[in-house]
Coordinates of C-alpha atoms in Angstrom, one line a residue:
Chain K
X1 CA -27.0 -3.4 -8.4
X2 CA -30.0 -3.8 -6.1
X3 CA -29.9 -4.5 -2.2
X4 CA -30.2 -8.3 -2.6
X5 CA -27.4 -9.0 -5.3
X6 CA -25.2 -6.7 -2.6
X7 CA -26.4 -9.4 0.1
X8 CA -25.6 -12.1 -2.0
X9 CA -22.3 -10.7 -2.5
X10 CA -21.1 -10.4 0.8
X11 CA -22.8 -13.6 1.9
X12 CA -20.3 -15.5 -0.5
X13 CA -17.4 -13.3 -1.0
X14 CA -16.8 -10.9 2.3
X15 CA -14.7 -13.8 3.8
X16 CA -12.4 -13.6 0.8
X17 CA -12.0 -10.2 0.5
X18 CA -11.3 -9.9 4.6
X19 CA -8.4 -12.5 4.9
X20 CA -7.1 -10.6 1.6
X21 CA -7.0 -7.3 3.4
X22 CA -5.8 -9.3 6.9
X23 CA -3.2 -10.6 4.9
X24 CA -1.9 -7.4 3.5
X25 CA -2.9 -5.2 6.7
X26 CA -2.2 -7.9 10.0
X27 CA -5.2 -6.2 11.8
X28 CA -9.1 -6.3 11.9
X29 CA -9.8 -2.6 12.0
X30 CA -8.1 -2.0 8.7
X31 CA -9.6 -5.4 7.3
X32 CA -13.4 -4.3 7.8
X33 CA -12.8 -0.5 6.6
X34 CA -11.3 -1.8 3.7
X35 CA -13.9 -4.7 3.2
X36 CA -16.3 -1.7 3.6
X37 CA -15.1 0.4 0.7
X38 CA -14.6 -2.6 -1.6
X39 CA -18.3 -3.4 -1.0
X40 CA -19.2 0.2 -1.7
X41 CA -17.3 0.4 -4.7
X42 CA -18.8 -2.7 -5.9
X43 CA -22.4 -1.1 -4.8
X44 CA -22.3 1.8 -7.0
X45 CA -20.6 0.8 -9.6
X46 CA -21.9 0.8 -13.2
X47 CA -19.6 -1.9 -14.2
X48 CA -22.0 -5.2 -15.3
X49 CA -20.7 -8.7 -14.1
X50 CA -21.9 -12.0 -16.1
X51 CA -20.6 -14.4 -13.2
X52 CA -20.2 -14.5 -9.9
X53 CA -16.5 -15.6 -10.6
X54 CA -16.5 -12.2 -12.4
X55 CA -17.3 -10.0 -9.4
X56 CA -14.9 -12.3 -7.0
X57 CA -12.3 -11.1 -9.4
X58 CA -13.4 -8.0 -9.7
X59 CA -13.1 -7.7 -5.7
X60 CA -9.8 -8.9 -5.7
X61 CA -8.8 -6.6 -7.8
X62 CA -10.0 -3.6 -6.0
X63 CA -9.0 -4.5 -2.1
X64 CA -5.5 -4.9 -3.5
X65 CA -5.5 -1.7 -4.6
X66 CA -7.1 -0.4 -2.0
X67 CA -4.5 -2.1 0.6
X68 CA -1.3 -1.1 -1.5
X69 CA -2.8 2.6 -1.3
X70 CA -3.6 2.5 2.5
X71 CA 0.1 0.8 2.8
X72 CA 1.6 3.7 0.9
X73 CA 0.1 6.3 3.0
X74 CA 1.9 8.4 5.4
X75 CA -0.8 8.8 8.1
X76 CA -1.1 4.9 7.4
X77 CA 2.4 4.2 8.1
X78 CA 2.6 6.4 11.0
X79 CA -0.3 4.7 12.7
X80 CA 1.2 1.6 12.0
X81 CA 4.3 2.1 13.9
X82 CA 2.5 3.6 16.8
X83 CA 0.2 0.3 17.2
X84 CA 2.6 -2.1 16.6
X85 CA 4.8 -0.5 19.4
X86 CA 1.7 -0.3 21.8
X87 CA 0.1 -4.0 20.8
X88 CA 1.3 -6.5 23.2
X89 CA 1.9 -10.1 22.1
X90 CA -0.7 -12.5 22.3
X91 CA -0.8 -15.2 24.1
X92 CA -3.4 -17.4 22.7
X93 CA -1.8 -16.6 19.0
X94 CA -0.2 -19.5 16.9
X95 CA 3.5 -19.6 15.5
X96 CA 2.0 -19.2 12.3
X97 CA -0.1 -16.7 13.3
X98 CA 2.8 -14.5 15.1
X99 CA 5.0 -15.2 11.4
X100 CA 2.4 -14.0 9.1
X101 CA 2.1 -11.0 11.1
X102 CA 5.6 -10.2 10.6
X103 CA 5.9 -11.2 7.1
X104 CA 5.9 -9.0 4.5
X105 CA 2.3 -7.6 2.8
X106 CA 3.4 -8.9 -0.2
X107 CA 4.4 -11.9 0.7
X108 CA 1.7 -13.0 2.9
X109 CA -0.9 -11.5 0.3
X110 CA 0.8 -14.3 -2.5
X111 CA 1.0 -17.0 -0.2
X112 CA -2.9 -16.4 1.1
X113 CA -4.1 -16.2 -2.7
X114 CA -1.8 -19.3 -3.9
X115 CA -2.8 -21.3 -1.0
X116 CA -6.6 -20.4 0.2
X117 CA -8.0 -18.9 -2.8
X118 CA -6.2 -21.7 -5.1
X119 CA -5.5 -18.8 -7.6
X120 CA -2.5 -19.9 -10.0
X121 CA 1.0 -18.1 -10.2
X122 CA 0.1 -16.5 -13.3
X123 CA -3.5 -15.5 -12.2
X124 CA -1.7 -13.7 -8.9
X125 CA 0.9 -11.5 -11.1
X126 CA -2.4 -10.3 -12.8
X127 CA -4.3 -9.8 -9.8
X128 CA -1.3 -8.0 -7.9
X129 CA 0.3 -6.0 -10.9
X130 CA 3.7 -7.8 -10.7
X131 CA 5.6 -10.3 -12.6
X132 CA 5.7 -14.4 -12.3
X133 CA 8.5 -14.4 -11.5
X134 CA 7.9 -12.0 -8.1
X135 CA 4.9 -14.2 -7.4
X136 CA 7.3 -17.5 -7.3
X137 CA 10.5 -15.3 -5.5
X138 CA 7.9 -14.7 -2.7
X139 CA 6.2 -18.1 -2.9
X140 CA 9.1 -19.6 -2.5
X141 CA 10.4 -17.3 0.4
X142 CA 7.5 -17.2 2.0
X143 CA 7.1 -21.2 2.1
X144 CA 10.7 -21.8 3.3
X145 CA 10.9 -19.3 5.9
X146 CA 7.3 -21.0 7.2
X147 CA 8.6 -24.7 7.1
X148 CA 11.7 -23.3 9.6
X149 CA 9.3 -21.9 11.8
X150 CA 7.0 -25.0 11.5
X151 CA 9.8 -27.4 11.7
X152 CA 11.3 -25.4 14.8
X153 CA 8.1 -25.3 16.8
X154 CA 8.1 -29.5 15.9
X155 CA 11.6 -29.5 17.6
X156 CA 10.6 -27.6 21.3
Chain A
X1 CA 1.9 -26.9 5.4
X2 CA -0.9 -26.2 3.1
X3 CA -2.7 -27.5 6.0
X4 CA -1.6 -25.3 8.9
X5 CA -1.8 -22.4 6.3
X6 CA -5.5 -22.9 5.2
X7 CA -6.5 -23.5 9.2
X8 CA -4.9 -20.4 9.9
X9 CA -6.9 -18.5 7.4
X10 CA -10.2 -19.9 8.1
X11 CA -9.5 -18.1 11.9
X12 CA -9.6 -15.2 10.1
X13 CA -13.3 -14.0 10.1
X14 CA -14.9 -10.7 10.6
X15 CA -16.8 -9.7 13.7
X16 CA -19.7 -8.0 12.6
X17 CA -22.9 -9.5 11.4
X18 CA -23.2 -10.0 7.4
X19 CA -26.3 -7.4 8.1
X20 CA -24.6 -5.4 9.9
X21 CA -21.8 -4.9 7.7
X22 CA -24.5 -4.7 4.9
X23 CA -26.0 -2.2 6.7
X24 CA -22.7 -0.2 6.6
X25 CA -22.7 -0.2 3.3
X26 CA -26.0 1.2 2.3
X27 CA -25.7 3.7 4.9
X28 CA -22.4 4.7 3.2
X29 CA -23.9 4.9 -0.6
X30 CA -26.6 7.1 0.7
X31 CA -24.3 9.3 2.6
X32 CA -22.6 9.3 -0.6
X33 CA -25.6 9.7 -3.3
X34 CA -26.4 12.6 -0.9
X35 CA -23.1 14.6 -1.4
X36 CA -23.5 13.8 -5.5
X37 CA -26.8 15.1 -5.6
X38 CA -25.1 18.8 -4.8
X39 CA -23.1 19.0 -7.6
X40 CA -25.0 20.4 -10.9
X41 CA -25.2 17.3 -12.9
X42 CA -24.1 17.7 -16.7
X43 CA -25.0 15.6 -19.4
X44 CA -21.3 15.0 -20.4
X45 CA -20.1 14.5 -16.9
X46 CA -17.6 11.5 -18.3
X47 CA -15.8 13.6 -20.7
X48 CA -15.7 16.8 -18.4
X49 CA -14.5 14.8 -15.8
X50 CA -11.5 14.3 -18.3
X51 CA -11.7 18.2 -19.4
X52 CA -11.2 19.1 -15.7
X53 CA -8.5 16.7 -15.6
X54 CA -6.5 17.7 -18.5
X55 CA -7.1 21.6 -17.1
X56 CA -5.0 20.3 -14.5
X57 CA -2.2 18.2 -16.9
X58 CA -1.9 17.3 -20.3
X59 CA -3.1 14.7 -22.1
X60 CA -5.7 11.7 -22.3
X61 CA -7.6 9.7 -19.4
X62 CA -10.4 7.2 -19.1
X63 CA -13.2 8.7 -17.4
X64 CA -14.2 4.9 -15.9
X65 CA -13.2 2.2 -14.1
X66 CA -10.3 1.8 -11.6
X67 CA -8.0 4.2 -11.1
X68 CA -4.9 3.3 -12.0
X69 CA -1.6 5.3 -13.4
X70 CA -1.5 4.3 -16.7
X71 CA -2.0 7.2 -18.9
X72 CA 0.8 9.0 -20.3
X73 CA 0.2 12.4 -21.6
X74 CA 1.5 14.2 -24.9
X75 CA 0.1 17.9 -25.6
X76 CA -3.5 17.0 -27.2
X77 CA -6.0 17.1 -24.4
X78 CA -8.4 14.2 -25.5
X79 CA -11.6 13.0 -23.8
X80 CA -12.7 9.1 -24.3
X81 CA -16.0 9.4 -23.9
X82 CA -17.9 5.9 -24.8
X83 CA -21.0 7.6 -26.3
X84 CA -19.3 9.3 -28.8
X85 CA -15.6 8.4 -28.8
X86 CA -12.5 10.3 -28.4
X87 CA -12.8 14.3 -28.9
X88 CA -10.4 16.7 -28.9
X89 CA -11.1 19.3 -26.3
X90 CA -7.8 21.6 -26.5
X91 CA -4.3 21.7 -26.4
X92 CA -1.5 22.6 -23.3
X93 CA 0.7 24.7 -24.6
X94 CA 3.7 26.4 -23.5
X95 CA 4.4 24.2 -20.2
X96 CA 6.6 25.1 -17.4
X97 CA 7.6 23.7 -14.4
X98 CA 9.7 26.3 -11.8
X99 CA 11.4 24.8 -8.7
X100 CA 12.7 26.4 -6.1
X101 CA 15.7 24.4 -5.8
X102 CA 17.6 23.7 -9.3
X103 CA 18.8 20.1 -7.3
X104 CA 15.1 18.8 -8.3
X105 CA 12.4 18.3 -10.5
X106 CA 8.8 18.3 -10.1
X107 CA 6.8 16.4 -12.8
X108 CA 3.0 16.1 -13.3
X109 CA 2.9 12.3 -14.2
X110 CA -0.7 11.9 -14.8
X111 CA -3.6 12.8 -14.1
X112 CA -6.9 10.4 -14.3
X113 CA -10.4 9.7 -12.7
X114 CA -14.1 8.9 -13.0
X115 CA -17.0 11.3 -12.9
X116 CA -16.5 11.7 -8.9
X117 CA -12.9 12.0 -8.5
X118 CA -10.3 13.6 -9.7
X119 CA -6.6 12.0 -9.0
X120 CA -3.5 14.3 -9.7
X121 CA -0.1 12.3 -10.1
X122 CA 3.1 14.2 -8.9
X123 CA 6.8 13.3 -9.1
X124 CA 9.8 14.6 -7.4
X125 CA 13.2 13.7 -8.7
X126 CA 16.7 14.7 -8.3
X127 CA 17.8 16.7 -11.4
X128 CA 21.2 14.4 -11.5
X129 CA 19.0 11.2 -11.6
X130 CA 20.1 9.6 -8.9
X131 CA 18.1 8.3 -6.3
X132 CA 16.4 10.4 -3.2
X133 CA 18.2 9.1 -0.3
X134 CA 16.1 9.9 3.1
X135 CA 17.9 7.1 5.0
X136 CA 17.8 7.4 8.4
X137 CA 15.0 10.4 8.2
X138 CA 11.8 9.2 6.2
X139 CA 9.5 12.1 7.1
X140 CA 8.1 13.5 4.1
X141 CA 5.8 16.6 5.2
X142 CA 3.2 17.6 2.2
X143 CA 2.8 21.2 3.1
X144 CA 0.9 22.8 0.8
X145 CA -0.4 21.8 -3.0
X146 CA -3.3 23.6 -4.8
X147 CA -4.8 24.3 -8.3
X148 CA -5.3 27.8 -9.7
X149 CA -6.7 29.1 -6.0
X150 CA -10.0 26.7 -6.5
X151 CA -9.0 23.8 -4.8
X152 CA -6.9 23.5 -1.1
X153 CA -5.1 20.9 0.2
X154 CA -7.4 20.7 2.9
X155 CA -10.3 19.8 0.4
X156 CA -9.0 16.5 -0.9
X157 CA -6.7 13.5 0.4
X158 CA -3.1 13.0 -0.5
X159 CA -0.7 10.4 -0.8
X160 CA 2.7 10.9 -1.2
X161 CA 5.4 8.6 -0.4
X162 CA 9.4 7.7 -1.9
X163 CA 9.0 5.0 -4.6
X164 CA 11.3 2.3 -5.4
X165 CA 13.4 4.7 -7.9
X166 CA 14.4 7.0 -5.4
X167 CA 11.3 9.6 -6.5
X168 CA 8.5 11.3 -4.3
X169 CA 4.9 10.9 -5.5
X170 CA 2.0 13.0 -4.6
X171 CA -1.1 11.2 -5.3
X172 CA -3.7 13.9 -5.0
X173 CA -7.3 12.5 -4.7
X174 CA -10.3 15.8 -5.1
X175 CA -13.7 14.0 -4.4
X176 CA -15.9 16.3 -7.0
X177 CA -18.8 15.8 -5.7
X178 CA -17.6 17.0 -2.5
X179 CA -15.4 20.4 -3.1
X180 CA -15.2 20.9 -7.2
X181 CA -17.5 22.3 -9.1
X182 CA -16.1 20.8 -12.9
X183 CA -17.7 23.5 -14.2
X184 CA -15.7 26.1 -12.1
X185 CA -12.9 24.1 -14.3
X186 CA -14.2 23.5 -17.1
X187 CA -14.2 26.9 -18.3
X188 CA -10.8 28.1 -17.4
X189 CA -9.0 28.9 -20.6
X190 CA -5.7 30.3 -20.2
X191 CA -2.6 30.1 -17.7
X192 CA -3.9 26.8 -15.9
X193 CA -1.1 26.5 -12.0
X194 CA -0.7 24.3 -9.9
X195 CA 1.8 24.8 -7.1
X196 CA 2.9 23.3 -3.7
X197 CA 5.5 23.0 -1.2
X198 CA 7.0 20.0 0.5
X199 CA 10.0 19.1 2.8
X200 CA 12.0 16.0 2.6
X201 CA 15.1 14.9 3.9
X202 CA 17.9 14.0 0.9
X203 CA 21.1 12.2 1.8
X204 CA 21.3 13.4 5.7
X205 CA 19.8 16.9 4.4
X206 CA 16.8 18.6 5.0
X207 CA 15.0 20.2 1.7
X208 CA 12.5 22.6 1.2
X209 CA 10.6 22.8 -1.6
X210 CA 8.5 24.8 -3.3
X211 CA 7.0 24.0 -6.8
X212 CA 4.7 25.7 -9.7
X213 CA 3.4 24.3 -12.9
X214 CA 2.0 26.3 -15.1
X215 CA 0.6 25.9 -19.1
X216 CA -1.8 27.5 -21.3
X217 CA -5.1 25.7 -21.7
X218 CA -6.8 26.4 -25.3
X219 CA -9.9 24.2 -25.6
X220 CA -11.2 23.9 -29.2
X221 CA -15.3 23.9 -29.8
X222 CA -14.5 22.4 -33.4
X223 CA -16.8 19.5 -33.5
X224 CA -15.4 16.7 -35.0
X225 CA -17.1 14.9 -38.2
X226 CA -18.1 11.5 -37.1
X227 CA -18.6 8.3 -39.6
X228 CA -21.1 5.6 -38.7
X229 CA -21.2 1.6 -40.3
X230 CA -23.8 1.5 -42.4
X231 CA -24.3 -2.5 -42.1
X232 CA -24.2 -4.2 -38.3
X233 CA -25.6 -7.4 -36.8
X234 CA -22.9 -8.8 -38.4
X235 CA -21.8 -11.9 -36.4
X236 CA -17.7 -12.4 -35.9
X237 CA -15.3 -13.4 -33.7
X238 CA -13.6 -11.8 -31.5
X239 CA -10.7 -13.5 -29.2
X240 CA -11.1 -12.4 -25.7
X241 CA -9.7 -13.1 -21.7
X242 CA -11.9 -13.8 -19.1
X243 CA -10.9 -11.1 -16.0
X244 CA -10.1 -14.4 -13.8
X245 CA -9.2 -16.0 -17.2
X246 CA -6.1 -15.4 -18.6
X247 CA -5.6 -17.6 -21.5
X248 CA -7.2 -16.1 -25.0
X249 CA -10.3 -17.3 -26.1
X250 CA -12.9 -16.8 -29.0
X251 CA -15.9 -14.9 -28.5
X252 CA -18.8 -14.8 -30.6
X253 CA -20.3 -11.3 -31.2
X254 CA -22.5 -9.4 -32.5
X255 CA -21.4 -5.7 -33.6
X256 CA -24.1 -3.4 -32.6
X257 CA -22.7 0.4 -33.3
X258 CA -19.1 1.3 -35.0
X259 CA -18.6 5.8 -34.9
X260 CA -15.7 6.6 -35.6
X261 CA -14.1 10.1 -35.2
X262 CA -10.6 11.5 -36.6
X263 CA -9.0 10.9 -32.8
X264 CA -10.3 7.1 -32.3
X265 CA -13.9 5.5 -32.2
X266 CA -16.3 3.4 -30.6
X267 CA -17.4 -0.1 -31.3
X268 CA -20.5 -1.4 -29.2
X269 CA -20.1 -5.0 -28.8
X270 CA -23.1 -8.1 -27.7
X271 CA -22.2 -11.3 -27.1
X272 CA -24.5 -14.4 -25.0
X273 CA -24.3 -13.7 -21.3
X274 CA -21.8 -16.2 -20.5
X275 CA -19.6 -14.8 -23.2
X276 CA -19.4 -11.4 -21.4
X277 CA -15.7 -10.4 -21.1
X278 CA -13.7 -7.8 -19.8
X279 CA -11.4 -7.6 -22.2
X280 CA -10.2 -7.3 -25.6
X281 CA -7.1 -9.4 -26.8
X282 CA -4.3 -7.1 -28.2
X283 CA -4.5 -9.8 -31.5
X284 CA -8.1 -8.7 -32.9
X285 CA -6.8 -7.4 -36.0
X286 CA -8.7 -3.7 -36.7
X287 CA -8.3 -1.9 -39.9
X288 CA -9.3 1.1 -41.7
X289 CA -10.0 0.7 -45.1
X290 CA -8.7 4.1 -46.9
X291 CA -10.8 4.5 -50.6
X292 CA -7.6 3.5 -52.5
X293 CA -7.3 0.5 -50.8
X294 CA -4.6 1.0 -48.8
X295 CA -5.2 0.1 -44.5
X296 CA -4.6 1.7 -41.2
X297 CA -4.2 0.3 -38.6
X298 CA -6.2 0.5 -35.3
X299 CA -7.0 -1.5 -31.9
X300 CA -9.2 -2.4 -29.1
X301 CA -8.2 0.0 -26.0
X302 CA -10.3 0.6 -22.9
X303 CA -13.9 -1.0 -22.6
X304 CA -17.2 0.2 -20.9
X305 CA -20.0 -1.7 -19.3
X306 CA -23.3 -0.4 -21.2
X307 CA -25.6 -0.9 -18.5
X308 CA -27.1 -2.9 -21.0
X309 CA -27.2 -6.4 -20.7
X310 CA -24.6 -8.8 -22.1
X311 CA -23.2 -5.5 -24.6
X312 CA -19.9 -3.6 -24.0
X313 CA -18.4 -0.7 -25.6
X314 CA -14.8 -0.7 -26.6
X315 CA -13.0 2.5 -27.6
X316 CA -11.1 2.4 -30.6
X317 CA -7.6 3.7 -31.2
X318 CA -5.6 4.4 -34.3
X319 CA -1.9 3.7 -34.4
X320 CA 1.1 4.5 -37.3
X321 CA 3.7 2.8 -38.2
X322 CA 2.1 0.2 -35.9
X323 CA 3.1 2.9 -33.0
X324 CA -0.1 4.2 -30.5
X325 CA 0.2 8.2 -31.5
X326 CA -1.8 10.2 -28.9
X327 CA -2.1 12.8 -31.1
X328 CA -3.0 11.3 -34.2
X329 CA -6.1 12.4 -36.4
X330 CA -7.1 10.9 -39.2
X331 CA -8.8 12.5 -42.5
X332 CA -12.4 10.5 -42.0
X333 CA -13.4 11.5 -46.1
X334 CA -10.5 9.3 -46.9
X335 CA -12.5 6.4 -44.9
X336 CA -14.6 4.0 -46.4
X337 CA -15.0 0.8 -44.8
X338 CA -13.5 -0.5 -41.2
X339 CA -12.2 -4.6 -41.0
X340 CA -12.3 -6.2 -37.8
X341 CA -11.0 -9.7 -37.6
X342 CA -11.5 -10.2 -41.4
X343 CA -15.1 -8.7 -41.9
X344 CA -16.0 -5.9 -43.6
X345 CA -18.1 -3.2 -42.1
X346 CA -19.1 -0.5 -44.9
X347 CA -18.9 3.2 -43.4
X348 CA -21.2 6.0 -44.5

């Protein structure tokens, strides 16, 4: 892969894998290093794409990975706990904004890919290694326990 | 909700410059192509990447692509190599694992990789098979884990964590490029150890562990006899899935090399450009053709990009009984002809 097909690349698929990582990570830091070492994995790669579609999916593919590994870590996990004791709330955040952060990777990971990326259920138990049946549990978690929050916020 | 959703997400945009962050990256990949460059490059760095790795376990692992757990090992030590298809390298014999406490066990799940990294796959279980219960105190402190004195803990990066079943993995990453010289493991014959040391807490208790695994490594220099199809540029079909595709679909081909060895084979596959797949359908019906007739059967496994435009190379690998046997060799003067998907392909 040359310089300008790696431009191209990030020029029409960076967004998608940064909200993927955000989704899984709730923080820019870890979004861009991540985003980083997808990009660089697609870079020197040997593995030949036909389609653009093909290296979207391909991207997928890898920043999950590389978001459950970072989730799994213990130096991850410790940091984690130490910024979320020492990050103060937000004032100019939304509702949503302040649920998602406290939802579950998993589950905000399935509801961005269902609901921004338009990927189907089937297509996200591929994408994230788990059943179709997980992807609907969460879906349908994940959607009820938003439509409270949205519907509470409606109410004040 | 759809609405609010997608409005949230579209917040959600990265700070730095598209050139900057391309910038990053290239200054990344030569940072990296620079560490390569130190290692001694050998010609057969795919399938010593996987003789290095079966030094440290036993079994079989693709030498490309992602890295993911998958590949469950048996006693053969077999490199897929997509140039010349599987070859046996050795055999682990006489495996043992010694724990320091009899309460556990200590497993070497897998080990996989590509020709820059090297992943080693640990479990810890409770020898009663119940669960590890670290409740209230989930610090898991990797103290110590190395291979045969050659590689340190310090060298590579580890993740361990307790998994859903109530087991500790140790994921244990060695960039080669970096810290191992393959051929510093490569030619280790003999007692192959790895060993470590780890403390966990275990229903309120504290335990410290300390683990070896040890096996003897006996690599084999028999070459193996190879068959090649004497007619190609045959078209056929095969039936396919698009990675962000998941129903089947048919895929017109072209077969461009079939080698087969006694351990599996390799079948290098064209098709147009927007034909180009990334994978094989388990249904593609593969069968060798024994002189009296009678078949055996085989399958599509892991596939390679070429590097070569609009061709892929799938591996090959024989099953009995309709059963994937990783240790099963087949007597190639008995072969005579190989039948994919209903056409015949004469062998010589």
């Amino acid at each position: 892969m040359n310089e300008q097909q790696l431009d191209r690349y990030i020029i029409n698929f960076r967004g998608t894998v940064y909200r993927l990582a955000y989704s899984y990570l709730k923080n820019c830091e870890d979004a861009e290093d991540i985003s980083q070492e997808a990009f660089l994995k697609l870079y020197t790669s040997t593995q030949s794409f036909a389609a653009d579609e093909n290296v979207k999916a391909w991207l997928i593919r890898v920043t999950v990975n590389l978001c459950k590994n970072l989730l799994r870590s213990s130096a991850y996990r410790n940091h984690d706990e130490l910024t979320n004791e020492a990050a103060p709330h937000s004032p100019e955040s939304s509702g949503i904004e302040e649920y998602i952060k406290r939802m579950r990777p998993e589950y905000s990971a399935v509801l961005y890919l269902f609901y921004y990326e338009g990927y189907s259920v089937k297509e996200i138990a591929k994408i994230c290694g788990i059943t179709s049946v997980a992807v609907r549990t969460r879906l349908s978690r994940g959607r009820n326990k938003l439509k409270e929050m949205l519907l509470k916020e409606d109410a004040l | 909700m759809k609405r609010e959703l997608n409005s949230f997400y579209e917040r959600i945009t990265p700070e730095s410059s598209n050139r900057e962050f391309l910038d990053t990256i290239l200054r990344k990949a030569e940072i990296m192509e620079r560490k390569t460059n130190k290692t001694v490059r050998k010609p057969f760095i795919a399938a010593a990447a996987v003789a290095a790795a079966m030094a440290v376990g036993t079994g079989a692992a693709a030498a490309t692509g992602l890295l993911d757990f998958n590949e469950i090992f048996g006693q053969s030590i077999i490199a897929e190599d997509p140039e010349h298809g599987s070859s046996l390298l050795g055999f682990a014999e006489e495996q043992k694992h010694v724990v320091s406490n009899e309460n556990y066990i200590v497993k070497l799940n897998a080990v996989t990789g590509t020709h820059a990294s090297l992943v080693t796959s640990f479990e810890i279980s409770r020898a009663d098979g119940q669960p590890i219960n670290n409740g209230n105190d989930p610090h898991i402190d990797l103290k110590d884990i190395s291979l045969n004195n050659i590689e340190s803990f310090s060298c590579g990066s580890c993740h361990y964590y307790l998994n859903d079943n109530g087991s500790i993995i140790i994921n244990w990453e060695n960039r080669l490029g970096d810290d191992l010289m393959l051929s510093d493991l490569n030619s280790v014959a003999g007692e192959i150890k790895t060993s470590g040391s780890i403390s966990f807490a275990d229903h309120s208790e504290r335990v410290d562990l300390d683990w070896e695994t040890s096996f003897n490594y006996i690599p084999t220099d028999e070459s193996l006899e190879t068959l090649t199809a004497a007619d190609l540029n045959k078209k056929i079909t095969l039936n396919g899935n698009k990675i962000d595709e998941f129903d089947v679909y048919p895929v017109e081909c072209e077969i461009r090399t079939i080698k087969l060895t006694q351990l599996g084979g390799v079948i290098e596959i064209s098709a147009e450009a927007d034909e180009i797949f990334f994978g094989l359908n388990h249904d593609n019906e593969i069968f060798l053709i024994k002189k009296d007739g009678t078949k055996i059967l085989a399958g599509f496994s892991s596939g390679y990009a070429t590097g070569k435009q609009d061709t892929v190379i799938y591996n090959v690998t024989y099953y009995a009984d309709n059963k994937f046997i990783d240790d099963l060799a087949i007597d190639l003067s008995d072969i005579s002809a190989i039948s994919i998907n209903g056409t015949i392909f004469e062998l010589s």
